[in-house]
Every structure is written in C-alpha cells, then in structure tokens.
Amino acid sequence: MPRPRPALAVAVVLAVAALAACGSSTPDPGAAAPAGTGTAGTAGSDACAKGSLTLVKPGTLTVGTDKPAYEPWFSGDDPSNGKGYESAVAYAIADELGFAKGEVTWAVVPFNTAISPAPKDFDLDLNQISISDDRRKAVDFSSGYYDVRQAVVSYKGSPIDGKTTVADLKGANLGAQVGTTSYKAITDQVQPSNDPKVFDTNDIAVQALKNKQIDGIVVDVPTAFYMTAAQLDDGVIVGQLPAAGTPEQFGAVLDKGSALTPCVTKAVDALRADGTLEKLQQQYLANAGAPELK
C-alpha cells in the first residue's frame, strides 16, 4: 500500500541495487561518530569516499524529511536528535559515508516535493516513501532501509487485545481494505475461520472497528501507527505479522541521476548486512507498540 499522508498534525504517524554489501560497526544513533569512520567513507580513491562525494553543501550531508516528523520514525518532531527509526537510520547512513553527527543537517521537505522531478535542495530524503517504478521516473531511490510489514489493529479490551501469536487470531473477525496486500495477508497468513470483512476504504474499516463489528483491521505498519494515534481513542497494535513474499520497501530519495545514489545504497546494504537495521527496528518500532506476532 502507498504510504498514507495524514492531514492531522499529530505526533505519530515501517529494485534493490546490486551492489556489494560491506561490513561496519553498529553505530550509536544518538552519538557523534568520528569523521571518516564509516565503511563507505574510508574507500580511498573510491567514488564513495567522503571527499569524492558531490553534495548540496560541501562537507555537509543534507537530509530531508517532512514536518511534522512523526513518531516512531522520529522523536519529538526533531529529526536532528538521532531518535526514532528514520533519524537513527539517517545518522547510520551518514556514518557509513564518513560524516560525523555534527556534519549532518536537516531540511524540511514536504512529501510531494521530495518525489517531484524538480532539483533537490537535499542530498537524500527519508520520509516513509515507498519505492515504486512510477516514482523512479522522477527520482532515484537507495536500496530499501525498511521492509513494510502488515499489522493487526484493534482496541483495548477486544477479543484479540494481548494476543501474541498468529494462531491466536484464527477465530477473530478481521477486516481490510479491498484489493490490498493487507487483505491478502489475512487470507494467506492468518487464514481465519471466519471470512474476512472487506471495506472500500480504511476509514470505513476504522468505523466498523469502533462499532465493534470486527475485532481488528489489518493494515501496513505505518498506517497502524496512524490509526492508533489519530483515529482510535483506545486503539492498540496487536502485533506485526511475519514477513511474507516480496515486501514493499521504504528507500532514501535522491535527485534523479544523483552520483550519490550508489553510495547511499552501498551504505544501506552494509547496515542491513551487519544487522543494524534490524536492531533499530526492534528499538524504535517493535518497542514502540508494534510487537512481532509469533
């Protein structure tokens, strides 16, 4: 599903390039790293060496994101604090490229501006933007830094509140928007004994949940965080379903044809290979109220 762009200013709201992944140490996202310590930044005459990078502002890595910067992707509407999943990933990428925390600056970039073909005033943008062939016509993407998972949303005290396994959901009355990967996740992964309910929109599904006509809604994780914070007074994320099939992915957005794209991809691939992305997902997503169902 494409990432929803909520209109409410609430503090809320989860084609890979064939480049070799290289190892790195797992960074502390909140601490400054010595310049030049990242794997990509120590490549000598490599085009991805820090001194070889073509940047919007020389010597500074400019990262864009929207405002408000929503939880749990950011924290306190302050991307520069290194807290929240995307903020932490941004600083981890910067470290791989050889930039200290103090050498990273943030720019406010609305979602539609980020994916437009217009020249960019940022080097890369992290804003829960899904990689798609259509968007690739206008911008570049790094390899994916987050595989979007499906999650089950309910309300406190519901029949499925507190359940910890997929098997616990077999007898639940679940719903999803018609024609979505969320509906497919119900039929393929949960395989409930009751036929899943189908809704024309997620808003209609939310109303059905409020009316207790269903026990839970299956949506992607970013939408789940938004629903529980902005649409449901007593909403809870029961849990994330296990990964299945080819996932939708969030990627860093760069200017079309940017010389920086392969370097950012190399950094992201290294962070995936050494377990940093998984560690940050556990820290900022699973522990923020979206536990993984067994």
Short mmCIF file of C-alpha atoms in Angstrom, two decimals:
data_model
loop_
_atom_site.label_atom_id
_atom_site.label_comp_id
_atom_site.label_asym_id
_atom_site.label_seq_id
_atom_site.Cartn_x
_atom_site.Cartn_y
_atom_site.Cartn_z
CA MET A 1 0.00 0.00 0.00
CA PRO A 2 1.27 3.52 -0.64
CA ARG A 3 2.17 5.46 2.43
CA PRO A 4 -0.77 7.47 3.76
CA ARG A 5 -0.15 11.19 4.24
CA PRO A 6 -2.19 12.14 7.34
CA ALA A 7 -3.58 15.64 7.40
CA LEU A 8 -3.66 15.82 11.18
CA ALA A 9 -0.58 17.32 12.78
CA VAL A 10 -0.34 14.62 15.38
CA ALA A 11 2.91 13.31 16.71
CA VAL A 12 2.71 9.88 15.02
CA VAL A 13 2.25 8.80 12.35
CA LEU A 14 7.80 0.85 8.99
CA ALA A 15 14.71 -2.84 -7.38
CA VAL A 16 17.36 -3.25 -4.62
CA ALA A 17 20.58 -2.11 -6.30
CA ALA A 18 23.04 -4.93 -6.94
CA LEU A 19 25.96 -3.50 -5.09
CA ALA A 20 28.22 -5.41 -2.73
CA ALA A 21 27.36 -5.02 0.94
CA CYS A 22 30.27 -4.27 3.22
CA GLY A 23 30.59 -4.63 6.98
CA SER A 24 30.54 -1.87 9.55
CA SER A 25 30.25 -1.49 13.26
CA THR A 26 26.79 -0.90 14.67
CA PRO A 27 26.54 2.83 15.39
CA ASP A 28 25.02 4.59 18.35
CA PRO A 29 22.40 6.67 16.51
CA GLY A 30 22.41 9.32 19.17
CA ALA A 31 26.14 9.87 19.38
CA ALA A 32 28.53 11.67 17.07
CA ALA A 33 30.86 9.36 15.16
CA PRO A 34 34.41 10.40 14.23
CA ALA A 35 34.51 11.62 10.65
CA GLY A 36 35.82 9.04 8.24
CA THR A 37 35.00 6.01 10.39
CA GLY A 38 32.21 4.69 8.14
CA THR A 39 32.92 1.90 5.66
CA ALA A 40 31.95 3.87 2.58
CA GLY A 41 33.90 6.87 3.80
CA THR A 42 37.22 5.03 4.04
CA ALA A 43 37.28 3.83 0.46
CA GLY A 44 40.36 5.86 -0.51
CA SER A 45 40.10 6.80 -4.18
CA ASP A 46 36.67 5.15 -4.31
CA ALA A 47 33.92 7.40 -5.68
CA CYS A 48 32.12 6.90 -2.35
CA ALA A 49 34.99 8.30 -0.29
CA LYS A 50 33.77 11.29 1.69
CA GLY A 51 35.96 13.76 -0.18
CA SER A 52 34.70 12.49 -3.56
CA LEU A 53 31.00 12.97 -2.87
CA THR A 54 29.03 15.62 -4.72
CA LEU A 55 26.88 17.34 -2.12
CA VAL A 56 24.36 20.19 -1.97
CA LYS A 57 26.62 21.87 0.60
CA PRO A 58 30.29 20.80 0.50
CA GLY A 59 31.39 19.00 3.64
CA THR A 60 27.82 18.63 4.92
CA LEU A 61 25.32 15.83 4.36
CA THR A 62 21.87 17.41 3.97
CA VAL A 63 18.98 15.09 4.85
CA GLY A 64 15.37 15.98 4.15
CA THR A 65 12.11 14.94 5.78
CA ASP A 66 8.60 16.33 6.22
CA LYS A 67 7.27 18.36 9.15
CA PRO A 68 5.77 17.35 11.48
CA ALA A 69 8.24 14.48 11.75
CA TYR A 70 6.06 11.70 13.09
CA GLU A 71 6.64 9.10 15.78
CA PRO A 72 8.01 6.44 15.79
CA TRP A 73 10.02 7.37 12.71
CA PHE A 74 11.28 10.47 14.54
CA SER A 75 11.01 11.65 18.12
CA GLY A 76 9.71 14.93 19.47
CA ASP A 77 9.35 16.37 15.94
CA ASP A 78 13.15 16.81 15.96
CA PRO A 79 14.96 14.78 13.29
CA SER A 80 18.34 16.01 14.49
CA ASN A 81 18.21 14.24 17.87
CA GLY A 82 19.05 10.82 16.40
CA LYS A 83 15.97 9.24 17.96
CA GLY A 84 13.22 7.43 16.08
CA TYR A 85 13.80 4.87 13.35
CA GLU A 86 14.39 7.12 10.35
CA SER A 87 16.50 9.62 12.26
CA ALA A 88 18.68 6.79 13.55
CA VAL A 89 18.96 5.29 10.06
CA ALA A 90 19.93 8.68 8.61
CA TYR A 91 22.80 9.05 11.06
CA ALA A 92 23.86 5.44 10.48
CA ILE A 93 23.99 6.12 6.72
CA ALA A 94 25.95 9.29 7.38
CA ASP A 95 28.43 7.34 9.50
CA GLU A 96 28.89 4.81 6.71
CA LEU A 97 29.67 7.70 4.36
CA GLY A 98 32.18 9.15 6.81
CA PHE A 99 30.18 12.03 8.29
CA ALA A 100 30.14 12.89 11.98
CA LYS A 101 26.79 13.74 13.53
CA GLY A 102 27.71 17.43 13.53
CA GLU A 103 28.27 17.27 9.78
CA VAL A 104 24.63 16.30 9.12
CA THR A 105 22.00 18.99 8.61
CA TRP A 106 18.24 18.59 8.15
CA ALA A 107 15.93 20.29 5.66
CA VAL A 108 12.13 20.46 5.79
CA VAL A 109 10.90 18.75 2.62
CA PRO A 110 7.17 18.13 2.06
CA PHE A 111 6.33 14.66 0.78
CA ASN A 112 5.19 15.82 -2.67
CA THR A 113 8.31 17.95 -3.09
CA ALA A 114 10.56 15.01 -2.27
CA ILE A 115 9.14 12.81 -5.03
CA SER A 116 8.80 15.56 -7.66
CA PRO A 117 11.27 15.78 -10.60
CA ALA A 118 12.34 19.28 -9.52
CA PRO A 119 16.00 19.84 -8.50
CA LYS A 120 16.59 18.92 -4.89
CA ASP A 121 17.93 21.05 -2.04
CA PHE A 122 18.85 17.90 -0.10
CA ASP A 123 21.29 15.05 -0.64
CA LEU A 124 18.86 12.35 0.48
CA ASP A 125 15.38 12.29 1.99
CA LEU A 126 13.93 9.80 4.50
CA ASN A 127 10.18 10.15 4.87
CA GLN A 128 8.50 6.70 4.77
CA ILE A 129 8.47 6.85 0.98
CA SER A 130 7.80 3.54 -0.75
CA ILE A 131 9.98 2.55 -3.68
CA SER A 132 7.95 2.25 -6.88
CA ASP A 133 8.65 2.11 -10.60
CA ASP A 134 6.39 5.09 -11.16
CA ARG A 135 8.31 7.25 -8.67
CA ARG A 136 11.62 6.11 -10.16
CA LYS A 137 10.70 8.07 -13.28
CA ALA A 138 11.18 11.29 -11.31
CA VAL A 139 13.70 10.47 -8.56
CA ASP A 140 16.34 7.96 -7.52
CA PHE A 141 15.96 5.56 -4.61
CA SER A 142 18.54 3.83 -2.48
CA SER A 143 18.02 0.18 -1.70
CA GLY A 144 15.31 -0.37 0.90
CA TYR A 145 16.06 0.51 4.51
CA TYR A 146 12.71 -0.80 5.81
CA ASP A 147 10.59 -3.73 4.67
CA VAL A 148 6.98 -2.72 5.27
CA ARG A 149 5.15 -5.29 7.36
CA GLN A 150 1.44 -5.84 7.94
CA ALA A 151 -0.01 -5.29 11.39
CA VAL A 152 -3.25 -6.02 13.22
CA VAL A 153 -5.01 -3.03 14.81
CA SER A 154 -7.67 -3.40 17.47
CA TYR A 155 -8.95 -1.65 20.60
CA LYS A 156 -8.21 -2.12 24.28
CA GLY A 157 -10.22 -4.96 25.75
CA SER A 158 -11.11 -6.51 22.38
CA PRO A 159 -11.18 -10.30 21.92
CA ILE A 160 -7.72 -10.13 20.34
CA ASP A 161 -6.10 -7.49 22.55
CA GLY A 162 -2.98 -9.03 24.06
CA LYS A 163 -2.72 -11.95 21.64
CA THR A 164 0.88 -12.87 20.82
CA THR A 165 0.72 -15.43 18.01
CA VAL A 166 -0.82 -15.64 14.54
CA ALA A 167 -2.64 -18.79 15.67
CA ASP A 168 -4.39 -16.71 18.36
CA LEU A 169 -6.13 -14.78 15.57
CA LYS A 170 -7.73 -17.78 13.86
CA GLY A 171 -11.14 -17.20 15.43
CA ALA A 172 -11.11 -13.41 15.07
CA ASN A 173 -13.31 -11.31 12.85
CA LEU A 174 -10.77 -9.36 10.81
CA GLY A 175 -11.19 -6.78 8.08
CA ALA A 176 -9.11 -4.95 5.49
CA GLN A 177 -9.46 -2.59 2.56
CA VAL A 178 -10.45 -4.32 -0.67
CA GLY A 179 -7.72 -5.28 -3.11
CA THR A 180 -4.82 -4.61 -0.74
CA THR A 181 -1.82 -6.62 0.43
CA SER A 182 -3.41 -6.32 3.87
CA TYR A 183 -6.43 -8.38 2.76
CA LYS A 184 -4.07 -10.92 1.20
CA ALA A 185 -2.17 -11.14 4.49
CA ILE A 186 -5.41 -12.13 6.26
CA THR A 187 -6.26 -14.87 3.78
CA ASP A 188 -2.71 -16.17 3.27
CA GLN A 189 -1.12 -15.80 6.70
CA VAL A 190 -3.86 -15.68 9.33
CA GLN A 191 -6.31 -17.92 7.47
CA PRO A 192 -9.11 -17.16 9.95
CA SER A 193 -12.05 -19.47 10.42
CA ASN A 194 -14.39 -16.53 9.75
CA ASP A 195 -14.40 -14.94 6.30
CA PRO A 196 -12.56 -11.60 6.46
CA LYS A 197 -14.63 -8.45 6.05
CA VAL A 198 -13.85 -6.23 3.07
CA PHE A 199 -14.13 -2.43 3.14
CA ASP A 200 -13.90 0.17 0.39
CA THR A 201 -11.58 2.35 2.49
CA ASN A 202 -9.60 2.12 5.69
CA ASP A 203 -11.74 4.90 7.18
CA ILE A 204 -14.82 2.71 6.81
CA ALA A 205 -12.91 -0.17 8.41
CA VAL A 206 -12.00 2.07 11.35
CA GLN A 207 -15.65 2.95 11.86
CA ALA A 208 -16.56 -0.74 11.82
CA LEU A 209 -13.92 -1.36 14.47
CA LYS A 210 -15.27 1.50 16.59
CA ASN A 211 -18.72 -0.06 16.30
CA LYS A 212 -17.19 -3.43 17.32
CA GLN A 213 -18.47 -5.03 14.15
CA ILE A 214 -15.00 -6.52 13.71
CA ASP A 215 -12.25 -7.45 16.14
CA GLY A 216 -9.36 -6.00 14.18
CA ILE A 217 -8.10 -4.39 10.98
CA VAL A 218 -5.03 -5.48 9.06
CA VAL A 219 -3.02 -2.59 7.58
CA ASP A 220 0.62 -1.80 6.93
CA VAL A 221 2.64 -0.77 9.98
CA PRO A 222 2.84 2.98 9.17
CA THR A 223 -0.95 3.09 8.81
CA ALA A 224 -1.32 1.11 12.04
CA PHE A 225 0.63 3.73 13.99
CA TYR A 226 -1.51 6.48 12.47
CA MET A 227 -4.79 4.70 13.21
CA THR A 228 -3.97 4.03 16.84
CA ALA A 229 -2.78 7.57 17.49
CA ALA A 230 -5.12 9.68 15.38
CA GLN A 231 -8.27 7.71 14.61
CA LEU A 232 -8.90 5.42 17.58
CA ASP A 233 -9.18 6.73 21.14
CA ASP A 234 -8.37 3.31 22.59
CA GLY A 235 -6.50 1.78 19.65
CA VAL A 236 -3.78 -0.80 20.04
CA ILE A 237 -1.46 -2.56 17.63
CA VAL A 238 -1.91 -6.24 18.47
CA GLY A 239 1.26 -7.06 16.54
CA GLN A 240 3.12 -7.27 13.26
CA LEU A 241 2.56 -10.29 11.06
CA PRO A 242 5.65 -12.24 9.99
CA ALA A 243 7.29 -11.05 6.76
CA ALA A 244 5.91 -12.82 3.69
CA GLY A 245 6.56 -12.59 -0.04
CA THR A 246 8.28 -9.62 -1.70
CA PRO A 247 7.89 -6.71 0.69
CA GLU A 248 7.10 -3.09 -0.07
CA GLN A 249 10.16 -1.10 0.94
CA PHE A 250 10.96 2.42 2.07
CA GLY A 251 14.02 3.90 0.34
CA ALA A 252 16.01 7.09 0.64
CA VAL A 253 15.01 9.54 -2.11
CA LEU A 254 17.72 11.27 -4.14
CA ASP A 255 17.77 13.55 -7.16
CA LYS A 256 17.28 11.72 -10.45
CA GLY A 257 20.67 10.54 -11.69
CA SER A 258 22.45 11.57 -8.48
CA ALA A 259 26.06 10.41 -8.25
CA LEU A 260 25.35 9.84 -4.55
CA THR A 261 22.73 7.13 -5.16
CA PRO A 262 25.11 4.13 -5.41
CA CYS A 263 27.00 5.34 -2.33
CA VAL A 264 23.84 5.63 -0.22
CA THR A 265 22.73 2.22 -1.48
CA LYS A 266 26.12 0.78 -0.52
CA ALA A 267 25.72 2.25 2.97
CA VAL A 268 22.16 0.92 3.37
CA ASP A 269 23.20 -2.53 2.19
CA ALA A 270 26.01 -2.55 4.74
CA LEU A 271 23.62 -1.60 7.54
CA ARG A 272 21.25 -4.38 6.52
CA ALA A 273 24.07 -6.93 6.27
CA ASP A 274 25.55 -6.21 9.70
CA GLY A 275 22.18 -6.24 11.48
CA THR A 276 22.00 -2.52 12.25
CA LEU A 277 18.65 -2.01 10.51
CA GLU A 278 17.10 -4.94 12.35
CA LYS A 279 18.44 -3.66 15.66
CA LEU A 280 16.99 -0.19 15.06
CA GLN A 281 13.63 -1.66 14.01
CA GLN A 282 13.44 -3.58 17.26
CA GLN A 283 14.40 -0.49 19.25
CA TYR A 284 12.10 2.04 17.62
CA LEU A 285 9.23 0.06 16.07
CA ALA A 286 8.69 -3.18 17.99
CA ASN A 287 9.32 -1.49 21.31
CA ALA A 288 7.10 1.46 20.33
CA GLY A 289 3.98 -0.68 20.45
CA ALA A 290 4.20 -2.94 17.41
CA PRO A 291 5.43 -6.30 18.75
CA GLU A 292 6.02 -9.18 16.35
CA LEU A 293 3.45 -11.95 16.35
CA LYS A 294 4.92 -15.44 16.51
#
